[in-house]
Short mmCIF file of C-alpha atoms in Angstrom, two decimals:
data_model
loop_
_atom_site.label_atom_id
_atom_site.label_comp_id
_atom_site.label_asym_id
_atom_site.label_seq_id
_atom_site.Cartn_x
_atom_site.Cartn_y
_atom_site.Cartn_z
CA MET A 1 35.30 52.59 6.67
CA GLN A 2 34.42 51.49 3.12
CA PHE A 3 34.87 47.61 3.62
CA GLU A 4 32.96 47.39 6.98
CA GLY A 5 31.88 43.90 7.22
CA LYS A 6 33.57 42.86 4.26
CA THR A 7 35.90 39.85 4.19
CA ALA A 8 39.06 39.66 2.01
CA LEU A 9 41.82 36.84 1.34
CA VAL A 10 45.31 38.16 0.32
CA THR A 11 48.18 36.26 -0.90
CA GLY A 12 51.76 37.39 -0.93
CA ALA A 13 50.75 39.20 2.41
CA ALA A 14 54.46 39.29 3.96
CA GLY A 15 55.75 41.34 1.18
CA GLY A 16 56.03 44.97 0.90
CA LEU A 17 52.86 45.40 -1.31
CA GLY A 18 50.83 42.77 0.47
CA ALA A 19 51.72 44.04 4.03
CA ALA A 20 50.65 47.49 2.68
CA LEU A 21 47.42 46.19 1.33
CA VAL A 22 46.25 44.09 4.40
CA ARG A 23 46.84 47.26 6.59
CA ALA A 24 44.69 49.45 4.27
CA LEU A 25 41.87 46.69 4.16
CA ARG A 26 41.93 46.41 7.83
CA ALA A 27 41.98 50.26 8.32
CA GLU A 28 38.82 50.45 6.08
CA GLY A 29 37.00 47.83 8.24
CA ALA A 30 37.52 44.59 6.26
CA VAL A 31 38.25 41.19 8.10
CA VAL A 32 41.30 39.91 6.48
CA ALA A 33 42.67 36.30 6.09
CA VAL A 34 46.37 36.17 4.79
CA SER A 35 48.62 33.89 3.19
CA ASP A 36 52.22 33.54 2.44
CA ARG A 37 55.04 31.21 3.26
CA ASP A 38 55.26 32.83 6.88
CA SER A 39 52.75 35.85 7.45
CA ARG A 40 52.88 35.80 11.21
CA GLY A 41 54.64 39.07 11.54
CA GLY A 42 51.69 40.82 10.30
CA ASP A 43 48.10 41.46 11.74
CA ALA A 44 45.12 39.84 10.49
CA GLU A 45 42.21 37.74 11.50
CA ALA A 46 43.48 34.37 9.96
CA HIS A 47 46.88 33.38 8.88
CA LEU A 48 46.52 30.53 5.91
CA ASP A 49 50.24 29.99 5.08
CA GLY A 50 51.44 27.71 2.68
CA ASP A 51 53.41 26.83 -0.60
CA LEU A 52 51.59 28.19 -3.67
CA LEU A 53 53.39 25.76 -5.81
CA ASP A 54 51.21 23.30 -4.11
CA GLY A 55 48.16 22.98 -6.40
CA ALA A 56 46.26 21.31 -3.76
CA PHE A 57 47.02 23.98 -1.05
CA CYS A 58 45.73 26.63 -3.71
CA ASP A 59 42.70 24.79 -4.52
CA ALA A 60 41.57 24.80 -0.94
CA LEU A 61 42.75 28.34 -0.10
CA PRO A 62 39.36 30.01 -0.74
CA THR A 63 37.27 27.80 1.22
CA LEU A 64 39.99 27.89 4.05
CA ALA A 65 39.32 31.67 3.84
CA ARG A 66 35.49 31.18 3.99
CA GLU A 67 35.78 29.05 6.93
CA ALA A 68 37.93 31.04 8.82
CA LEU A 69 36.13 34.43 8.08
CA GLY A 70 32.49 33.33 7.61
CA SER A 71 32.25 34.59 4.07
CA LEU A 72 34.49 35.59 1.06
CA ASP A 73 33.62 39.01 -0.52
CA MET A 74 37.25 39.91 -1.71
CA VAL A 75 40.43 38.08 -3.25
CA PHE A 76 43.64 39.66 -3.84
CA ASN A 77 45.98 37.36 -6.02
CA ASN A 78 48.90 39.55 -5.16
CA ALA A 79 51.75 36.90 -4.54
CA GLY A 80 54.32 37.14 -7.28
CA VAL A 81 57.94 36.44 -8.16
CA ILE A 82 60.36 38.25 -10.70
CA THR A 83 62.77 36.10 -12.46
CA ARG A 84 65.41 37.89 -14.57
CA GLY A 85 67.80 37.37 -17.54
CA ASP A 86 66.88 36.54 -21.32
CA ILE A 87 65.81 32.99 -22.46
CA THR A 88 69.27 31.49 -22.61
CA THR A 89 69.69 31.83 -19.03
CA ALA A 90 66.33 30.62 -17.97
CA THR A 91 66.13 27.21 -16.40
CA ASP A 92 63.52 24.53 -16.02
CA THR A 93 63.32 25.61 -12.02
CA ASP A 94 62.92 29.32 -13.29
CA TRP A 95 60.08 28.35 -15.37
CA GLN A 96 58.32 26.18 -12.92
CA LEU A 97 58.61 28.79 -10.19
CA THR A 98 57.70 31.82 -12.21
CA MET A 99 54.50 30.18 -13.97
CA GLY A 100 53.67 28.29 -10.94
CA VAL A 101 53.48 31.43 -8.43
CA ASN A 102 52.58 34.03 -11.12
CA VAL A 103 50.08 32.10 -13.10
CA GLU A 104 48.94 28.70 -11.99
CA ALA A 105 48.19 29.82 -8.39
CA PRO A 106 45.89 32.81 -9.44
CA PHE A 107 44.18 30.40 -11.83
CA ARG A 108 43.60 27.86 -9.18
CA ILE A 109 42.72 30.30 -6.51
CA CYS A 110 40.20 32.11 -8.92
CA ARG A 111 38.78 29.00 -10.06
CA ALA A 112 37.85 28.10 -6.54
CA ALA A 113 36.65 31.48 -5.35
CA VAL A 114 34.20 31.97 -8.28
CA PRO A 115 31.80 29.33 -7.24
CA ILE A 116 31.98 30.65 -3.62
CA MET A 117 31.28 34.14 -4.75
CA ALA A 118 28.69 33.14 -7.00
CA GLU A 119 26.70 31.43 -4.32
CA ALA A 120 26.78 34.55 -2.11
CA GLY A 121 25.50 36.67 -5.03
CA GLY A 122 28.90 38.39 -6.09
CA GLY A 123 32.34 39.35 -5.12
CA VAL A 124 35.48 40.94 -6.29
CA ILE A 125 38.95 39.78 -7.69
CA VAL A 126 41.68 41.87 -7.72
CA ASN A 127 44.90 40.50 -9.45
CA THR A 128 48.30 42.06 -9.23
CA CYS A 129 49.66 42.30 -12.70
CA SER A 130 52.24 44.45 -14.11
CA CYS A 131 52.50 46.84 -17.17
CA TRP A 132 55.38 44.40 -18.17
CA GLY A 133 52.72 42.10 -18.85
CA LEU A 134 50.92 44.62 -21.45
CA ARG A 135 54.47 45.49 -23.06
CA PRO A 136 57.46 43.40 -22.93
CA GLY A 137 60.59 44.84 -21.11
CA ALA A 138 63.97 43.46 -21.82
CA ASN A 139 65.61 40.49 -20.66
CA HIS A 140 62.68 39.45 -18.57
CA PRO A 141 60.77 37.03 -20.87
CA LEU A 142 59.55 34.67 -18.01
CA TYR A 143 58.34 37.43 -16.01
CA VAL A 144 56.87 39.30 -18.96
CA LEU A 145 55.11 36.02 -19.94
CA SER A 146 53.59 35.03 -16.78
CA LYS A 147 52.34 38.47 -16.12
CA ALA A 148 50.79 38.74 -19.83
CA ALA A 149 49.05 35.40 -18.91
CA LEU A 150 47.67 36.67 -15.72
CA ALA A 151 46.59 39.88 -17.68
CA SER A 152 44.67 37.84 -20.26
CA LEU A 153 43.12 35.56 -17.37
CA THR A 154 41.79 38.82 -15.84
CA GLN A 155 40.11 39.91 -18.93
CA CYS A 156 38.32 36.61 -19.51
CA LEU A 157 37.34 36.20 -15.96
CA GLY A 158 36.03 39.75 -15.99
CA ARG A 159 33.97 38.78 -18.89
CA ASP A 160 32.62 35.27 -18.20
CA HIS A 161 31.55 36.21 -14.61
CA ALA A 162 30.15 39.76 -14.54
CA HIS A 163 26.60 38.33 -14.67
CA GLN A 164 27.22 36.61 -11.49
CA GLY A 165 27.87 39.79 -9.74
CA ILE A 166 31.76 38.96 -9.71
CA ARG A 167 34.14 41.60 -10.88
CA VAL A 168 37.66 40.51 -11.74
CA ASN A 169 40.05 43.26 -12.61
CA ALA A 170 43.69 43.87 -12.28
CA VAL A 171 46.33 46.56 -11.19
CA CYS A 172 49.47 46.87 -13.35
CA PRO A 173 52.36 48.78 -11.72
CA ASN A 174 55.70 49.52 -12.81
CA GLU A 175 58.50 49.62 -10.39
CA VAL A 176 57.42 49.59 -6.73
CA ASP A 177 59.57 50.48 -3.94
CA THR A 178 59.59 47.29 -1.93
CA PRO A 179 61.96 44.95 0.08
CA MET A 180 61.78 42.26 -3.04
CA LEU A 181 62.97 45.13 -5.61
CA ARG A 182 65.77 46.30 -3.30
CA THR A 183 67.01 42.91 -2.59
CA GLY A 184 67.05 42.18 -6.47
CA PHE A 185 69.44 45.06 -6.64
CA ALA A 186 71.71 43.80 -3.73
CA ILE A 187 71.61 40.35 -5.42
CA ARG A 188 73.18 41.79 -8.44
CA GLY A 189 75.60 43.80 -6.72
CA LEU A 190 73.90 47.29 -6.83
CA ASP A 191 73.62 49.46 -3.97
CA PRO A 192 69.78 49.64 -3.44
CA GLU A 193 69.65 53.14 -2.55
CA LYS A 194 71.59 54.50 -5.63
CA ALA A 195 69.75 52.15 -7.78
CA ILE A 196 66.24 53.46 -6.38
CA GLU A 197 67.55 57.05 -6.95
CA ASP A 198 68.36 56.18 -10.52
CA LEU A 199 65.02 54.58 -11.20
CA ASN A 200 63.18 57.59 -9.86
CA ALA A 201 64.85 59.78 -12.09
CA SER A 202 63.47 57.67 -14.86
CA VAL A 203 60.14 58.49 -13.89
CA PRO A 204 58.07 61.48 -15.07
CA ILE A 205 56.20 61.88 -11.98
CA GLY A 206 59.65 61.98 -9.83
CA HIS A 207 59.78 58.59 -8.06
CA ILE A 208 58.78 55.10 -8.39
CA ALA A 209 55.73 53.88 -6.82
CA SER A 210 55.45 53.53 -2.88
CA PRO A 211 53.52 50.35 -1.93
CA GLU A 212 50.66 52.68 -0.75
CA GLU A 213 50.16 54.57 -4.10
CA ILE A 214 49.61 50.86 -5.70
CA VAL A 215 47.43 49.94 -2.84
CA ASP A 216 44.97 53.10 -3.30
CA VAL A 217 44.24 51.69 -6.64
CA MET A 218 43.79 47.96 -5.73
CA LEU A 219 41.21 49.44 -3.10
CA PHE A 220 39.46 51.79 -5.52
CA LEU A 221 39.01 48.30 -7.98
CA ALA A 222 37.49 46.42 -5.00
CA SER A 223 35.31 49.13 -3.85
CA ASP A 224 31.95 50.32 -5.07
CA ALA A 225 33.38 53.14 -6.83
CA ALA A 226 34.54 50.62 -9.40
CA ARG A 227 31.15 48.56 -9.68
CA TYR A 228 31.00 49.06 -13.39
CA MET A 229 34.80 47.61 -14.12
CA CYS A 230 35.16 44.18 -15.10
CA GLY A 231 38.22 42.82 -16.89
CA ALA A 232 40.20 46.22 -16.52
CA LEU A 233 43.83 46.35 -16.53
CA VAL A 234 44.71 49.50 -14.90
CA GLU A 235 48.38 50.78 -15.10
CA VAL A 236 49.64 52.81 -12.28
CA ASN A 237 53.21 53.68 -13.49
CA GLY A 238 53.79 57.46 -12.81
CA GLY A 239 53.94 58.29 -16.66
CA LYS A 240 56.92 55.63 -17.01
CA PRO A 241 56.73 53.63 -20.22
CA VAL A 242 57.87 49.96 -20.41
CA ILE A 243 61.64 50.01 -21.69
#
């Protein structure tokens, strides 16, 4: 129960990775506020649903979480979208969605959370980035750009706010076996099971990550075991490079 008495806000809580994260946090004793478009299918102490493209909602979310839970010790900026296709196929709507969810929402949430945590004497922010934000993969310029921006934000905040007892780090996965990944295959006319099997064969460790394998690292970054880590971008990729 390493998070007994701690409080956490998790965005993207209805997705495969987010739901696994919420379960793990609560199993370790944390009291959790969740946010998504509709998070009512999962167990949590507070449901703070809304649209991450709404700047006012993002600005208010950390305060809403503190009011609901009594404090705010941890923030997990976990929500994200994947936009595929080269730049010639990218629309203005694609740009607004990708940058809004993957960059502007975490920026606004961090901006609002830092003063709350500083007043309380410290806290932890863990951003869900991607190894695709550290090295570019083919035909995903919007996604890569957005995750590179989030990685840079993580490093900046990790440096700027360490003196306040606020640690900001990011987990950077490669492919994770989530409903979002499988839906993406189906949209492109691929058999999700065959596509996952092919991906597994491309990973040196033998399989793409389960949500729990990423969550374990997120919990580590939030724990006292990572107390000297600030602005770190931790790749969790099973040995697979970005290709």
